[in-house]
Coordinates of C-alpha atoms and ligand atoms in Angstrom, one line a residue:
M1 CA -7.9 -25.8 -25.0
T2 CA -7.6 -23.5 -22.3
A3 CA -8.5 -20.0 -23.0
Q4 CA -5.3 -17.6 -22.7
P5 CA -5.2 -15.2 -18.9
R6 CA -5.7 -11.5 -20.6
V7 CA -2.3 -9.4 -19.8
L8 CA -2.5 -7.4 -16.6
T9 CA -3.2 -3.6 -17.7
H10 CA -3.3 -1.9 -14.3
V11 CA -0.6 -4.4 -12.8
S12 CA 2.5 -2.2 -13.4
S13 CA 4.6 -3.0 -11.0
R14 CA 5.1 -6.2 -10.0
R15 CA 9.6 -6.5 -8.8
A16 CA 10.2 -9.5 -8.0
D17 CA 13.8 -9.4 -7.5
E18 CA 14.3 -8.8 -4.4
A19 CA 16.9 -7.0 -4.4
F20 CA 18.0 -5.0 -1.3
Y21 CA 20.5 -2.2 -1.2
R22 CA 22.3 -0.6 2.2
V23 CA 21.1 3.2 1.3
P24 CA 23.0 5.6 3.9
V25 CA 19.9 7.7 5.7
T26 CA 21.3 11.4 5.9
Q27 CA 18.5 13.0 7.3
V28 CA 16.0 11.7 10.4
I29 CA 13.0 14.2 10.9
R30 CA 10.7 13.9 14.3
E31 CA 6.5 15.1 12.3
T32 CA 5.6 14.3 15.0
A33 CA 5.5 12.5 19.2
D34 CA 5.2 9.5 17.4
T35 CA 6.4 9.8 13.5
V36 CA 9.4 10.0 11.6
S37 CA 11.2 10.5 8.5
L38 CA 13.7 9.2 7.0
L39 CA 16.1 10.4 4.5
L40 CA 17.6 8.0 2.3
D41 CA 20.3 8.5 -0.6
T42 CA 19.7 6.1 -3.5
S43 CA 21.7 7.7 -5.5
T44 CA 24.4 5.8 -4.2
V45 CA 22.3 2.3 -5.8
S46 CA 23.0 3.2 -10.1
G47 CA 20.5 2.3 -12.2
E48 CA 17.0 2.6 -11.6
A49 CA 16.5 0.5 -9.2
F50 CA 14.9 3.5 -6.5
T51 CA 13.2 4.9 -9.7
Y52 CA 9.6 5.5 -8.3
R53 CA 6.4 6.8 -8.5
A54 CA 4.2 8.9 -6.1
G55 CA 2.5 6.5 -4.0
Q56 CA 4.2 3.7 -3.9
F57 CA 6.3 2.3 -1.5
L58 CA 9.7 0.1 -0.7
T59 CA 10.5 -1.8 1.5
L60 CA 13.4 -2.4 4.5
R61 CA 14.5 -5.3 5.9
V62 CA 15.9 -4.9 9.1
E63 CA 17.9 -8.0 11.6
I64 CA 16.8 -7.2 15.1
D65 CA 18.1 -9.3 17.4
G66 CA 19.0 -12.3 15.0
S67 CA 15.3 -12.1 13.1
V68 CA 14.9 -10.1 9.6
H69 CA 12.0 -8.5 9.3
D70 CA 11.1 -7.3 6.3
R71 CA 7.7 -3.7 6.2
C72 CA 6.9 -1.8 4.1
Y73 CA 6.7 2.0 3.8
S74 CA 5.2 4.5 1.2
M75 CA 7.6 7.2 -0.4
S76 CA 6.1 10.5 1.5
S77 CA 8.7 12.5 -0.9
A78 CA 8.2 13.4 -4.8
P79 CA 9.4 11.5 -7.5
M80 CA 10.0 14.6 -9.5
L81 CA 10.9 17.3 -6.9
D82 CA 12.9 15.3 -3.9
R83 CA 16.6 14.6 -4.9
N84 CA 16.0 12.6 -1.8
L85 CA 14.1 9.5 -1.1
Q86 CA 12.0 10.3 1.7
V87 CA 9.8 7.0 3.8
T88 CA 7.8 8.6 7.3
V89 CA 7.6 5.7 10.1
K90 CA 4.4 5.9 12.6
R91 CA 5.8 4.2 16.1
E92 CA 3.2 1.2 16.1
R93 CA 2.2 -0.2 20.3
G94 CA 4.1 -3.4 19.9
G95 CA 4.9 -2.8 17.2
V96 CA 8.7 -4.4 16.5
V97 CA 10.3 -2.3 13.6
S98 CA 8.8 0.8 13.4
N99 CA 9.9 1.0 17.9
W100 CA 13.5 -0.4 16.1
V101 CA 13.4 2.5 13.5
H102 CA 12.4 5.4 15.2
D103 CA 15.0 3.9 18.4
N104 CA 17.8 3.0 16.3
I105 CA 18.0 5.1 12.6
D106 CA 20.5 8.0 12.7
G107 CA 21.4 10.7 10.1
G108 CA 24.5 8.4 9.4
S109 CA 22.6 5.0 9.5
E110 CA 22.7 2.8 6.7
V111 CA 19.4 0.4 6.4
E112 CA 18.1 -2.0 4.2
V113 CA 15.3 -1.3 1.5
S114 CA 14.2 -2.7 -1.8
G115 CA 13.6 -0.9 -4.7
P116 CA 9.6 0.8 -5.2
G117 CA 6.4 -1.2 -5.3
G118 CA 2.5 -0.7 -5.5
V119 CA -0.3 0.3 -7.6
F120 CA -2.1 3.1 -5.4
V121 CA -0.5 5.5 -8.3
L122 CA -0.7 8.6 -9.4
G123 CA -1.9 7.9 -13.3
P124 CA -0.3 10.1 -16.0
G125 CA -1.2 13.4 -17.4
E126 CA -4.7 13.2 -17.7
D127 CA -6.4 16.4 -15.7
R128 CA -9.1 15.1 -13.9
E129 CA -9.9 16.4 -10.3
I130 CA -8.3 14.1 -7.3
V131 CA -10.2 13.4 -4.2
A132 CA -7.5 12.0 -1.5
F133 CA -8.8 10.1 2.0
A134 CA -6.4 9.9 4.3
G135 CA -6.2 8.5 8.3
G136 CA -3.7 8.9 11.0
S137 CA 0.1 7.6 9.2
G138 CA -2.2 7.3 5.1
I139 CA -1.3 10.7 4.6
T140 CA 2.7 9.3 3.4
P141 CA 1.3 8.1 0.1
V142 CA -1.3 10.2 -0.6
F143 CA 1.2 13.5 0.4
S144 CA 3.9 12.5 -2.2
I145 CA 0.8 12.0 -4.5
I146 CA -0.2 15.8 -3.3
R147 CA 2.9 17.8 -4.4
S148 CA 3.6 15.3 -7.5
A149 CA 0.0 16.5 -8.7
L150 CA 0.4 20.3 -7.7
A151 CA 3.8 20.8 -9.1
T152 CA 3.3 18.5 -13.0
S153 CA -0.1 19.3 -13.5
S154 CA -3.5 21.1 -13.2
R155 CA -5.3 19.0 -11.4
R156 CA -7.2 20.3 -8.4
I157 CA -7.5 18.2 -5.2
R158 CA -9.7 17.3 -2.1
L159 CA -8.5 16.5 0.7
L160 CA -10.1 14.7 3.9
Y161 CA -7.6 14.2 6.4
A162 CA -8.7 12.5 9.8
N163 CA -6.8 12.0 13.1
R164 CA -7.2 11.4 16.9
D165 CA -6.1 14.7 17.5
Q166 CA -4.1 18.3 15.8
D167 CA -0.5 17.0 17.5
S168 CA -1.0 13.9 15.4
V169 CA -1.1 15.3 12.2
I170 CA 1.8 14.9 9.7
F171 CA 3.1 17.1 7.5
A172 CA 0.4 20.1 8.8
G173 CA 2.4 22.7 7.9
R174 CA 3.2 21.6 4.5
L175 CA -0.1 21.1 4.0
D176 CA -0.5 24.6 4.4
E177 CA 2.2 25.8 2.6
L178 CA 0.7 24.1 -0.1
I179 CA -2.9 25.2 0.8
N180 CA -0.9 28.4 0.6
V181 CA 1.0 28.4 -3.1
Y182 CA -2.6 26.9 -4.3
P183 CA -5.1 28.6 -3.0
S184 CA -7.0 27.5 -6.5
R185 CA -6.8 24.1 -6.4
L186 CA -5.9 22.6 -2.6
T187 CA -8.8 22.2 -0.3
V188 CA -6.9 20.0 2.7
E189 CA -10.7 19.5 5.5
H190 CA -9.3 18.4 8.3
H191 CA -11.0 16.0 10.5
L192 CA -10.6 15.4 14.2
D193 CA -11.2 12.6 16.7
S194 CA -11.3 14.4 19.9
D195 CA -13.9 17.8 18.2
N196 CA -15.9 14.8 16.4
G197 CA -15.6 11.2 16.5
V198 CA -14.8 9.3 13.8
V199 CA -15.5 10.0 9.9
D200 CA -18.3 8.7 10.0
A201 CA -20.7 8.3 6.4
D202 CA -22.6 11.7 6.3
E203 CA -19.3 13.5 6.6
V204 CA -18.0 11.6 3.4
R205 CA -20.8 12.1 1.5
T206 CA -20.9 15.7 2.1
F207 CA -17.2 15.7 1.4
V208 CA -17.7 14.4 -1.8
L209 CA -20.4 17.4 -3.0
G210 CA -19.9 18.8 -6.0
V211 CA -16.9 16.6 -7.1
D212 CA -16.0 16.3 -10.9
E213 CA -18.2 12.9 -12.3
D214 CA -14.7 11.3 -12.8
A215 CA -12.6 12.3 -10.5
D216 CA -9.8 10.2 -9.3
Y217 CA -10.7 8.0 -6.1
F218 CA -7.5 7.8 -2.9
I219 CA -8.0 5.9 0.3
C220 CA -5.6 5.2 2.5
G221 CA -5.8 4.8 6.4
P222 CA -7.3 2.9 8.8
G223 CA -9.0 -0.5 7.8
P224 CA -12.1 0.5 9.9
F225 CA -11.1 4.7 8.4
M226 CA -11.3 3.0 4.3
D227 CA -14.2 1.2 5.1
T228 CA -16.6 3.5 6.0
V229 CA -15.2 5.9 3.4
E230 CA -14.9 2.7 1.2
A231 CA -19.2 2.5 1.9
A232 CA -19.9 5.9 2.2
L233 CA -18.5 7.1 -1.6
K234 CA -20.8 3.8 -2.5
T235 CA -23.6 5.6 -1.4
T236 CA -23.2 8.6 -3.2
G237 CA -23.2 7.2 -7.3
S238 CA -19.6 8.6 -7.7
D239 CA -18.1 7.1 -10.1
L240 CA -15.6 4.3 -8.5
E241 CA -13.6 3.4 -11.4
R242 CA -10.9 5.1 -10.7
L243 CA -10.6 4.2 -7.4
R244 CA -7.1 2.9 -5.9
T245 CA -7.0 2.2 -2.5
E246 CA -3.9 1.0 -0.1
R247 CA -4.1 -1.1 2.7
F248 CA -1.1 -0.7 5.6
V249 CA -2.6 -3.6 7.3
K250 CA -2.1 -7.5 7.0
P251 CA -6.0 -8.9 7.3
T252 CA -5.6 -12.4 8.7
I253 CA -7.4 -15.3 8.2
S254 CA -8.6 -16.0 11.4
A255 CA -10.8 -13.0 11.3
H256 CA -12.4 -13.2 7.9
A257 CA -15.9 -15.2 6.9
N258 CA -14.3 -18.2 6.2
A259 CA -11.9 -19.0 8.8
G260 CA -12.2 -22.3 9.3
A261 CA -14.4 -23.6 6.1
S262 CA -10.9 -25.0 3.7
M263 CA -11.3 -29.1 2.7
T264 CA -8.1 -28.5 1.1
E265 CA -5.1 -30.9 1.4
T266 CA -2.6 -30.1 -1.0
V267 CA -1.8 -27.6 -3.0
G268 CA 1.0 -27.7 -6.2
I269 CA 2.8 -24.8 -6.6
R270 CA 4.1 -23.9 -9.8
L271 CA 7.7 -21.2 -9.7
N272 CA 10.2 -20.8 -12.0
G273 CA 9.4 -23.7 -14.3
R274 CA 10.0 -26.0 -11.2
K275 CA 6.3 -27.5 -9.3
T276 CA 6.3 -29.0 -5.8
V277 CA 3.2 -30.0 -3.9
V278 CA 3.1 -28.9 -0.9
D279 CA 0.7 -30.8 2.0
Y280 CA -2.3 -27.5 2.8
R281 CA -1.5 -26.4 6.6
E282 CA -4.9 -24.9 7.3
G283 CA -5.3 -21.1 8.4
N284 CA -1.9 -20.6 5.3
T285 CA -2.6 -17.8 2.4
L286 CA -0.9 -19.9 -0.8
L287 CA 1.5 -17.5 -0.5
Q288 CA 2.8 -18.4 3.2
T289 CA 2.1 -22.7 2.2
G290 CA 4.7 -21.6 -0.5
R291 CA 6.8 -20.3 2.0
A292 CA 6.6 -23.5 4.4
A293 CA 7.5 -25.5 1.9
G294 CA 10.9 -23.4 1.3
I295 CA 9.6 -22.0 -1.8
R296 CA 10.2 -18.5 -2.2
P297 CA 7.3 -16.9 -4.3
P298 CA 7.2 -13.3 -4.8
A299 CA 5.4 -11.2 -2.6
Q300 CA 6.1 -7.3 -0.8
C301 CA 3.2 -5.5 0.2
E302 CA 1.7 -9.0 2.3
T303 CA -2.3 -6.7 1.8
G304 CA -3.7 -6.9 -0.9
S305 CA -2.4 -3.9 -2.4
C306 CA -0.1 -5.1 -5.0
A307 CA 0.2 -8.0 -7.3
T308 CA 3.6 -8.9 -6.5
C309 CA 2.5 -11.9 -5.5
I310 CA 0.1 -11.9 -9.4
A311 CA -0.7 -16.2 -9.7
R312 CA -3.0 -17.8 -12.0
L313 CA -5.2 -20.3 -10.3
V314 CA -5.7 -23.4 -12.6
D315 CA -7.4 -26.1 -10.2
G316 CA -9.8 -25.2 -6.9
E317 CA -11.2 -22.7 -5.7
V318 CA -10.4 -20.3 -3.8
T319 CA -10.7 -16.7 -1.2
M320 CA -9.2 -13.6 -1.1
M321 CA -9.4 -12.3 2.3
N322 CA -8.9 -8.3 0.4
N323 CA -8.5 -7.3 -3.4
D324 CA -7.3 -3.6 -4.0
V325 CA -5.8 -5.1 -7.5
L326 CA -7.0 -7.1 -10.0
T327 CA -10.2 -6.5 -11.4
Q328 CA -13.5 -8.8 -12.3
D329 CA -12.3 -9.4 -15.2
E330 CA -8.9 -10.5 -13.5
I331 CA -10.5 -12.6 -11.2
D332 CA -12.2 -14.6 -14.3
D333 CA -9.5 -15.6 -16.0
G334 CA -7.8 -16.8 -13.6
W335 CA -5.7 -14.4 -11.7
I336 CA -5.5 -14.3 -7.9
L337 CA -3.4 -12.5 -5.2
T338 CA -1.3 -15.4 -3.6
C339 CA -1.1 -13.5 -0.7
Q340 CA -5.0 -13.0 0.4
S341 CA -6.0 -16.8 -0.8
I342 CA -7.0 -19.3 1.4
P343 CA -7.1 -21.9 -0.6
M344 CA -10.3 -24.0 -0.1
T345 CA -11.1 -27.4 -2.2
T346 CA -9.2 -30.6 -1.2
S347 CA -7.1 -30.1 -4.1
V348 CA -5.0 -26.2 -5.5
R349 CA -2.8 -25.3 -7.7
I350 CA -1.4 -21.8 -9.3
D351 CA 1.4 -21.0 -10.9
Y352 CA 2.8 -17.4 -10.8
E353 CA 4.8 -17.9 -14.7
Ligands
FAD401 C1 1.8 -0.5 1.6 C2 2.0 -0.1 2.7 C3 3.0 0.6 2.9 C4 2.8 1.5 4.2 N1 3.2 2.9 4.2 C5 3.9 3.1 5.8 C6 3.7 4.6 5.7 O1 4.0 5.2 5.5 N2 4.0 4.1 7.3 C7 4.1 4.0 8.1 O2 4.2 3.9 9.6 N3 3.6 3.0 7.8 C8 3.2 1.7 6.6 N4 2.9 1.2 7.2 C9 2.8 -0.2 8.0 C10 4.2 -0.6 7.9 O3 4.6 -1.9 7.0 C11 4.1 -1.7 9.0 O4 2.9 -2.3 9.1 C12 4.0 -1.2 10.3 O5 5.5 0.3 10.3 C13 3.9 -1.5 12.0 O6 5.1 -2.8 11.5 P1 5.6 -2.8 13.7 O7 6.6 -4.1 12.8 O8 5.9 -2.3 14.7 O9 4.6 -3.6 13.8 P2 4.3 -5.2 13.8 O10 5.3 -6.0 15.2 O11 4.1 -5.9 12.4 O12 2.7 -5.1 14.6 C14 1.6 -5.1 14.4 C15 0.8 -4.7 15.5 O13 0.2 -6.2 15.4 C16 0.2 -6.3 17.4 N5 0.9 -7.3 16.9 C17 2.4 -8.1 16.3 N6 2.5 -9.5 16.6 C18 1.1 -9.6 17.9 C19 1.1 -10.4 18.5 N7 1.5 -12.2 18.0 N8 -0.6 -10.8 18.4 C20 -1.2 -10.2 18.2 N9 -0.6 -8.5 17.9 C21 0.3 -8.1 18.0 C22 1.7 -5.6 17.2 O14 1.1 -5.0 18.6 C23 0.6 -4.1 16.5 O15 0.3 -3.2 16.6 C24 3.0 0.4 5.4 C25 2.3 -0.9 5.3 C26 2.1 -2.1 3.5 C27 1.5 -2.7 3.6

């Protein structure tokens, strides 16, 4: 008899409904030369569709020249403090949607967004210290978490915030204001690459000296920054049980060590009670394999951070490029993130139920 999978206790935010709503943009705030915040009035949507937790993201859908693009943006607003929901978008060189947002959205525009998701969130209630690492636009969910924790708990917070140079620092003034209001609870260390080069392991180790043993850790920023911080933390003996990471950039199969090593010929997918067998095309994840066959599996961040795309591996083997969500126990129980899974064996079967 097949063992029943245990319930995924910490994967709390799967949103498979893909409901998108048009909401007004009430204001566009210029934060830095290449970053704007959009204030969204979600009160026009009834019910709980946009109830979110500090650290979560929404999905923005835009149509540009006849093509539809979905992109995730973390809330930089704090749920208990701000009436309007706010996202903060940094221009990405050559990026389709971020540049379109900068060049086309103003106060009075409407945007199409779907409800929040993600597990890079502030846990409830406790008084544990918070240690956060943010790089560039990675400050957006961290800013929400910091403001929420300061306002709703007595937690102490340390933030290491890395940027290219002073002009790139998003929310610089607002962070200073928070330090003034909470001088004994909030410490912010700014790192500027222009002064000191990029963040290295020694800086991370020094930054966490004296941190409480049971602290909650949050890391969000460019991939190399996150890798440096995570690797350095592992050498400090810190208890990383409560480490949460959020990646903004999708890993690509071609850059993965197992690129080209897949033997897979067919993928069986069960979704909404329907089974489909698809010929596997080299270079696709399981999520992309389903989409290529006209199936619409649930998905959101596509970076391995939100768990919306989880499924059970019923047969065969996969390699996950990134996993910021599932525990080893959950993986042992057969859960996989389909957006990150490269099928490896001749035949692979997955079940989204
Ligand atoms: C959970 C989550 C939360 C996020 N939160 C935020 C946030 O709060 N703020 C924020 O600014 N961003 C955030 N992001 C990132 C955001 O979703 C977008 O990825 C980002 O805005 C870039 O989108 P884009 O359409 O402008 O770029 P894309 O068009 O997707 O391009 C991204 C990069 O790839 C390059 N590229 C594109 N096509 C090719 C190609 N064919 N060959 C080579 N290179 C190519 C582009 O030059 C660019 O550098 C988040 C992402 C995730 C997953």
